[in-house]
Amino acid sequence: MGHVDTGATAVISDDTRRLVARLAAADWVVAFTGAGVSAESGVPTFRGTDGIWKKFKPEELASMDAFMRNPSLVWEWYAHRKRVIAGIQPNPGHYALVRMEEVFPRFALITQNIDNLHRRAGSRSVHELHGNIERNYCVSCGKPYGNEELLRQSETPKCPACGGWIRPDVVWFGELLPEDQWNASVRAAESADVFLSIGTSNVVYPAASLPLLAKRRGAFLAEINAEVTPLTDTADVFLQGSSGVILPDLVASVVAARESAERQGTPTHT
Ligand code: BV8
Ligand code: ZN
């Protein structure tokens, strides 16, 4: 971790040292994120103490059946999340991932988050596995709609073109993931030198199969998370803590390691 002169020497764990060394020599790096990355921005997670799924059952709100059963209830729930997300900012964890895109020759960011905070922070190559809460479309004619006009309406919005219900462009349980985003994510996982699983409980599929695929294909698998998950035993290293604290330090150490490798003329990546 970047050496902070507090008089006390920052204790660098062995896992961190190994990850910095791997990242310093990496050509292809993939980051895979979940709600934990946005927690420090104020976005409630799903399974955390005040998690969304503690209050509501996923199948009651995040499924087509639920929407068809009660469009207003489901829309109101997403309208509430849209307003919360519109009022918050990315955190240092998001910005560290933007920096990674500049540091590594090849980098991909795969996210389960629908909050658009990675893009708002400046990340460019973002694969959105579960959609984006800033987009909407008509379930009947597919016409796209932005949040602006819809959130102004008091009642549950209907499509002016065909009268169909308008839904958020997110992936609900039982629905297939967007093919282009999924295929690009599989390709990235298969070619990664280092695969970082960050702020996710790794329980929702098929997303949670990506870290396992990367490991099977020889990637060095690192997990950065506030608590252990079903993936922790499979990971080569586990950095426990807050992504908004760990990621900026990690990037600073990797940049320092790559620069000193460059100065010694040792190739930074194989
Ligand atoms: C599908 C969008 C094909 C909507 C979401 C195989 C086995 C078992 C079940 C299945 C399976 N295959 C399919 C299923 C069913 C289902 C599934 O996986 N169910 C689970 C619950 C068992 N999957 C599906 O339905 C998928 N579709 O399979 O289609 C198909 C089609 C027809 C018929 C059959 C199959 C679609 C899944 C996508 C659903 N949509 N989101 C919305 O958001 O409203 S999922 C949603 O929940 C998120 O996108 C995310 O994926 C998931 C939440 O997980 P996380 O993001 O990880 O958040 P969580 O709170 O759980 O964890 C946060 C972690 O961060 C914690 O560990 C915490 O410790 C840590 N943390 C907290 N703060 C910090 C931190 N870490 C670091 N720093 C911090 N500051
Ligand atoms: Zn329509």
XYZ file of C-alpha atoms and ligand atoms in Angstrom:
351
model
C 0.000 0.000 0.000
C 1.272 3.578 -0.800
C 3.589 4.445 2.094
C 1.833 7.116 4.193
C 4.387 8.829 6.451
C 2.435 8.641 9.694
C 5.564 7.641 11.541
C 3.996 4.173 11.758
C 5.017 1.990 8.785
C 1.909 0.740 6.918
C 1.775 -3.035 7.424
C 1.502 -4.649 3.973
C -0.128 -8.096 4.112
C 1.479 -10.926 2.198
C -1.688 -11.241 0.103
C -1.434 -7.578 -0.841
C 2.259 -7.925 -1.715
C 1.477 -10.915 -3.972
C -1.396 -9.084 -5.680
C 0.712 -5.956 -6.295
C 3.464 -8.118 -7.826
C 0.966 -9.898 -10.102
C -0.685 -6.644 -11.178
C 2.689 -4.997 -11.784
C 3.500 -7.754 -14.310
C 0.001 -8.081 -15.771
C -1.031 -7.317 -19.341
C -4.772 -8.227 -19.140
C -6.660 -7.210 -15.969
C -10.400 -7.695 -15.355
C -12.406 -6.186 -12.492
C -15.824 -7.676 -11.546
C -17.954 -5.527 -9.227
C -21.124 -5.715 -7.135
C -23.126 -3.492 -4.795
C -20.279 -3.356 -2.255
C -18.339 -0.981 -4.532
C -21.186 1.538 -4.341
C -21.898 1.090 -0.622
C -19.535 3.925 0.382
C -21.466 6.206 -1.993
C -24.668 5.499 -0.049
C -26.284 2.940 -2.405
C -27.882 0.267 -0.201
C -26.457 -3.216 -0.932
C -28.731 -6.225 -1.375
C -27.670 -8.625 1.324
C -25.930 -6.186 3.749
C -27.437 -5.382 7.201
C -29.752 -2.688 5.726
C -29.745 -4.600 2.430
C -32.600 -4.289 -0.085
C -33.372 -8.016 0.025
C -33.725 -7.777 3.810
C -36.805 -5.604 3.251
C -38.229 -7.030 0.021
C -38.156 -10.461 -1.677
C -36.340 -10.230 -5.038
C -39.102 -12.201 -6.783
C -41.706 -9.729 -5.395
C -40.149 -6.721 -7.091
C -37.370 -7.685 -9.543
C -39.290 -10.060 -11.845
C -41.624 -9.722 -14.863
C -44.362 -11.602 -12.974
C -44.208 -9.036 -10.158
C -44.344 -6.203 -12.705
C -47.316 -7.700 -14.539
C -49.041 -8.393 -11.194
C -48.538 -4.826 -9.883
C -46.770 -2.411 -12.274
C -47.216 0.588 -9.937
C -45.577 -1.141 -6.940
C -42.552 -2.231 -9.009
C -42.266 1.118 -10.825
C -42.463 3.074 -7.574
C -39.692 0.941 -6.113
C -37.416 1.631 -9.103
C -38.407 5.307 -9.181
C -37.300 5.505 -5.534
C -33.923 3.859 -6.347
C -33.517 6.174 -9.406
C -33.984 9.247 -7.191
C -31.563 7.937 -4.513
C -28.912 7.109 -7.120
C -29.344 10.462 -8.918
C -28.520 12.233 -5.624
C -25.203 10.492 -4.879
C -21.639 10.527 -6.243
C -19.075 7.863 -7.155
C -16.520 7.122 -4.388
C -12.696 6.626 -4.394
C -13.249 2.931 -5.238
C -14.943 3.885 -8.526
C -12.172 6.390 -9.350
C -9.428 3.820 -8.635
C -11.053 1.547 -11.241
C -11.010 4.443 -13.738
C -7.247 4.764 -13.029
C -6.757 1.036 -13.627
C -8.094 1.483 -17.171
C -5.165 3.876 -17.806
C -2.493 1.774 -16.043
C -3.046 -1.683 -17.620
C -2.445 -2.365 -21.352
C -5.761 -4.250 -21.454
C -8.507 -3.764 -18.877
C -12.198 -4.636 -18.646
C -14.746 -3.715 -15.993
C -17.663 -6.124 -15.582
C -20.412 -4.932 -13.227
C -23.619 -6.316 -11.757
C -24.504 -2.786 -10.617
C -27.304 -0.918 -12.367
C -26.411 2.419 -10.685
C -24.291 3.804 -13.584
C -21.675 5.041 -11.059
C -18.748 3.439 -12.896
C -19.577 5.442 -16.019
C -20.270 8.583 -14.006
C -16.785 8.182 -12.457
C -15.287 8.017 -15.970
C -14.865 4.290 -16.658
C -15.172 3.636 -20.402
C -15.131 -0.127 -21.076
C -17.956 -1.153 -18.719
C -19.852 -4.411 -19.320
C -23.249 -4.008 -17.609
C -24.476 -7.547 -16.928
C -27.742 -6.541 -15.231
C -28.650 -3.380 -17.153
C -28.726 0.297 -16.170
C -31.349 2.091 -14.031
C -30.962 5.287 -16.138
C -32.500 3.538 -19.155
C -36.112 2.416 -19.663
C -38.185 0.950 -22.486
C -41.758 0.085 -23.443
C -42.490 -3.607 -22.844
C -44.797 -3.674 -25.928
C -43.001 -1.680 -28.676
C -39.505 -1.455 -27.115
C -39.338 2.345 -27.468
C -36.552 3.684 -25.159
C -37.173 6.401 -22.538
C -34.826 8.400 -20.273
C -35.468 8.961 -16.558
C -35.954 12.715 -16.900
C -39.398 12.674 -18.501
C -40.635 9.586 -16.642
C -39.808 10.727 -13.103
C -41.777 13.936 -13.726
C -44.946 11.858 -14.139
C -46.917 11.093 -10.963
C -48.633 7.919 -12.176
C -46.965 4.733 -13.454
C -45.706 5.704 -16.923
C -47.233 4.299 -20.099
C -45.826 4.518 -23.638
C -47.360 7.490 -25.491
C -46.669 5.660 -28.774
C -48.552 2.393 -28.068
C -49.950 2.589 -24.515
C -47.685 -0.230 -23.230
C -46.143 -0.259 -19.735
C -42.644 1.261 -19.441
C -40.077 -0.724 -17.431
C -36.497 -0.015 -16.280
C -33.827 -1.507 -18.604
C -32.513 -3.871 -15.929
C -32.321 -7.693 -15.886
C -34.946 -9.234 -13.638
C -34.696 -12.705 -12.060
C -35.502 -15.423 -14.609
C -34.505 -13.124 -17.464
C -31.543 -13.639 -19.771
C -28.574 -11.271 -19.544
C -27.876 -8.946 -22.515
C -26.039 -11.231 -24.954
C -23.400 -8.709 -26.100
C -22.484 -7.744 -22.507
C -22.381 -11.412 -21.447
C -20.246 -12.572 -24.385
C -17.770 -9.694 -23.928
C -17.544 -10.548 -20.198
C -16.888 -14.239 -20.905
C -14.140 -13.321 -23.402
C -12.517 -10.988 -20.849
C -12.713 -13.593 -18.044
C -11.132 -16.224 -20.336
C -8.137 -14.009 -21.181
C -7.439 -12.300 -17.845
C -3.979 -12.511 -16.252
C -5.489 -11.115 -13.055
C -9.237 -11.219 -12.197
C -10.425 -8.967 -9.341
C -13.786 -9.778 -7.672
C -14.725 -6.606 -5.756
C -17.680 -5.896 -3.417
C -19.889 -8.799 -4.456
C -21.396 -11.707 -2.498
C -20.986 -13.916 -5.604
C -24.389 -15.628 -5.220
C -26.277 -14.447 -8.307
C -25.807 -16.514 -11.511
C -24.692 -16.623 -14.241
C -22.607 -13.544 -13.163
C -20.961 -15.440 -10.268
C -19.649 -18.066 -12.705
C -17.226 -15.513 -14.260
C -14.572 -15.514 -11.466
C -14.631 -19.323 -11.552
C -14.199 -19.335 -15.336
C -11.236 -16.933 -15.096
C -9.589 -19.108 -12.431
C -10.120 -22.237 -14.562
C -8.415 -20.406 -17.466
C -5.317 -19.672 -15.330
C -6.023 -16.159 -14.093
C -4.664 -15.058 -10.703
C -7.935 -14.615 -8.772
C -8.093 -11.878 -6.127
C -11.143 -11.097 -3.947
C -11.553 -7.657 -2.327
C -14.615 -7.698 -0.077
C -15.849 -6.621 3.349
C -16.694 -10.221 4.268
C -15.945 -13.740 3.032
C -18.121 -15.115 0.231
C -18.600 -18.490 -1.500
C -15.656 -17.451 -3.727
C -13.123 -16.780 -0.954
C -11.787 -20.348 -0.741
C -11.186 -20.399 -4.500
C -9.421 -17.029 -4.575
C -5.586 -16.917 -4.606
C -5.652 -13.868 -2.320
C -8.385 -12.247 -0.189
C -8.147 -8.583 0.850
C -10.808 -7.981 3.498
C -12.066 -4.429 3.883
C -13.676 -1.455 2.142
C -13.078 -1.139 -1.601
C -13.079 2.670 -1.284
C -9.985 2.365 0.933
C -8.212 -0.694 -0.506
C -8.478 0.106 -4.249
C -6.849 3.604 -4.261
C -3.887 2.259 -2.208
C -3.628 -0.811 -4.416
C -3.474 1.274 -7.606
C -0.859 3.591 -6.057
C 1.343 0.612 -5.139
C 0.966 -0.997 -8.578
C 1.845 2.244 -10.377
C 4.947 2.626 -8.136
C 5.952 -1.026 -8.787
C 5.482 -0.678 -12.575
C 7.489 2.571 -12.637
C 10.385 1.080 -10.665
C 10.283 -2.039 -12.916
C 10.427 0.278 -15.930
C 13.375 2.189 -14.404
C 15.230 -1.129 -13.902
C 14.317 -1.922 -17.538
C 12.644 -5.186 -16.449
C 9.676 -5.739 -18.814
C 6.445 -4.873 -16.908
C 4.444 -7.553 -18.656
C 5.279 -10.838 -20.272
C -31.113 -16.174 -15.410
C -30.876 -6.099 -11.479
C -31.530 -17.558 -17.286
C -32.222 -5.765 -10.910
C -30.174 -8.273 -10.537
C -27.815 -21.162 -10.793
C -27.873 -21.492 -9.479
C -28.851 -20.896 -8.661
C -29.769 -19.964 -9.144
C -29.715 -19.646 -10.457
C -28.761 -20.249 -11.276
N -28.934 -19.731 -12.514
C -29.973 -18.834 -12.492
C -30.456 -18.778 -11.250
C -31.534 -17.913 -10.806
C -31.083 -16.484 -10.482
C -30.113 -16.484 -9.316
O -28.906 -16.408 -9.484
N -30.700 -16.518 -8.109
C -29.848 -16.418 -6.900
C -30.476 -15.413 -5.956
C -29.683 -17.755 -6.284
N -30.460 -15.848 -11.630
C -31.285 -15.257 -12.537
O -32.498 -15.239 -12.465
C -30.583 -14.583 -13.699
N -31.204 -14.917 -14.950
O -30.569 -17.053 -14.822
O -31.689 -16.292 -16.648
C -32.810 -18.191 -17.095
C -33.871 -17.663 -17.792
C -35.072 -18.350 -17.696
C -35.206 -19.447 -16.799
C -34.097 -19.898 -16.062
C -32.877 -19.270 -16.211
C -30.732 -13.018 -13.607
C -30.050 -12.523 -12.392
C -30.013 -10.973 -12.416
C -31.062 -10.392 -11.495
N -30.932 -8.928 -11.414
N -30.099 -6.911 -10.514
C -32.166 -4.894 -9.686
O -31.061 -4.574 -9.218
O -33.260 -4.507 -9.247
S -29.264 -9.204 -9.382
C -28.747 -8.047 -8.165
O -28.484 -8.823 -7.015
C -27.456 -7.321 -8.463
O -27.331 -6.934 -9.802
C -26.405 -8.348 -8.066
O -26.170 -9.265 -9.120
C -27.095 -9.086 -6.946
C -26.631 -8.555 -5.627
O -25.362 -9.081 -5.408
P -24.154 -8.066 -5.022
O -24.084 -6.968 -6.013
O -22.989 -8.919 -4.810
O -24.666 -7.378 -3.647
P -24.760 -8.062 -2.188
O -25.427 -7.077 -1.316
O -25.322 -9.447 -2.304
O -23.223 -8.221 -1.736
C -22.447 -7.064 -1.533
C -21.106 -7.583 -1.005
O -20.255 -6.432 -0.852
C -21.212 -8.260 0.366
O -20.451 -9.457 0.338
C -20.604 -7.230 1.331
O -19.840 -7.843 2.338
C -19.654 -6.470 0.429
N -19.457 -5.066 0.819
C -20.361 -4.229 1.374
N -19.809 -2.985 1.530
C -18.526 -3.077 1.020
C -18.314 -4.406 0.554
N -17.157 -4.820 0.011
C -16.151 -3.879 -0.118
N -16.290 -2.584 0.286
C -17.434 -2.140 0.857
N -17.550 -0.872 1.254
Zn -44.710 1.312 -26.726
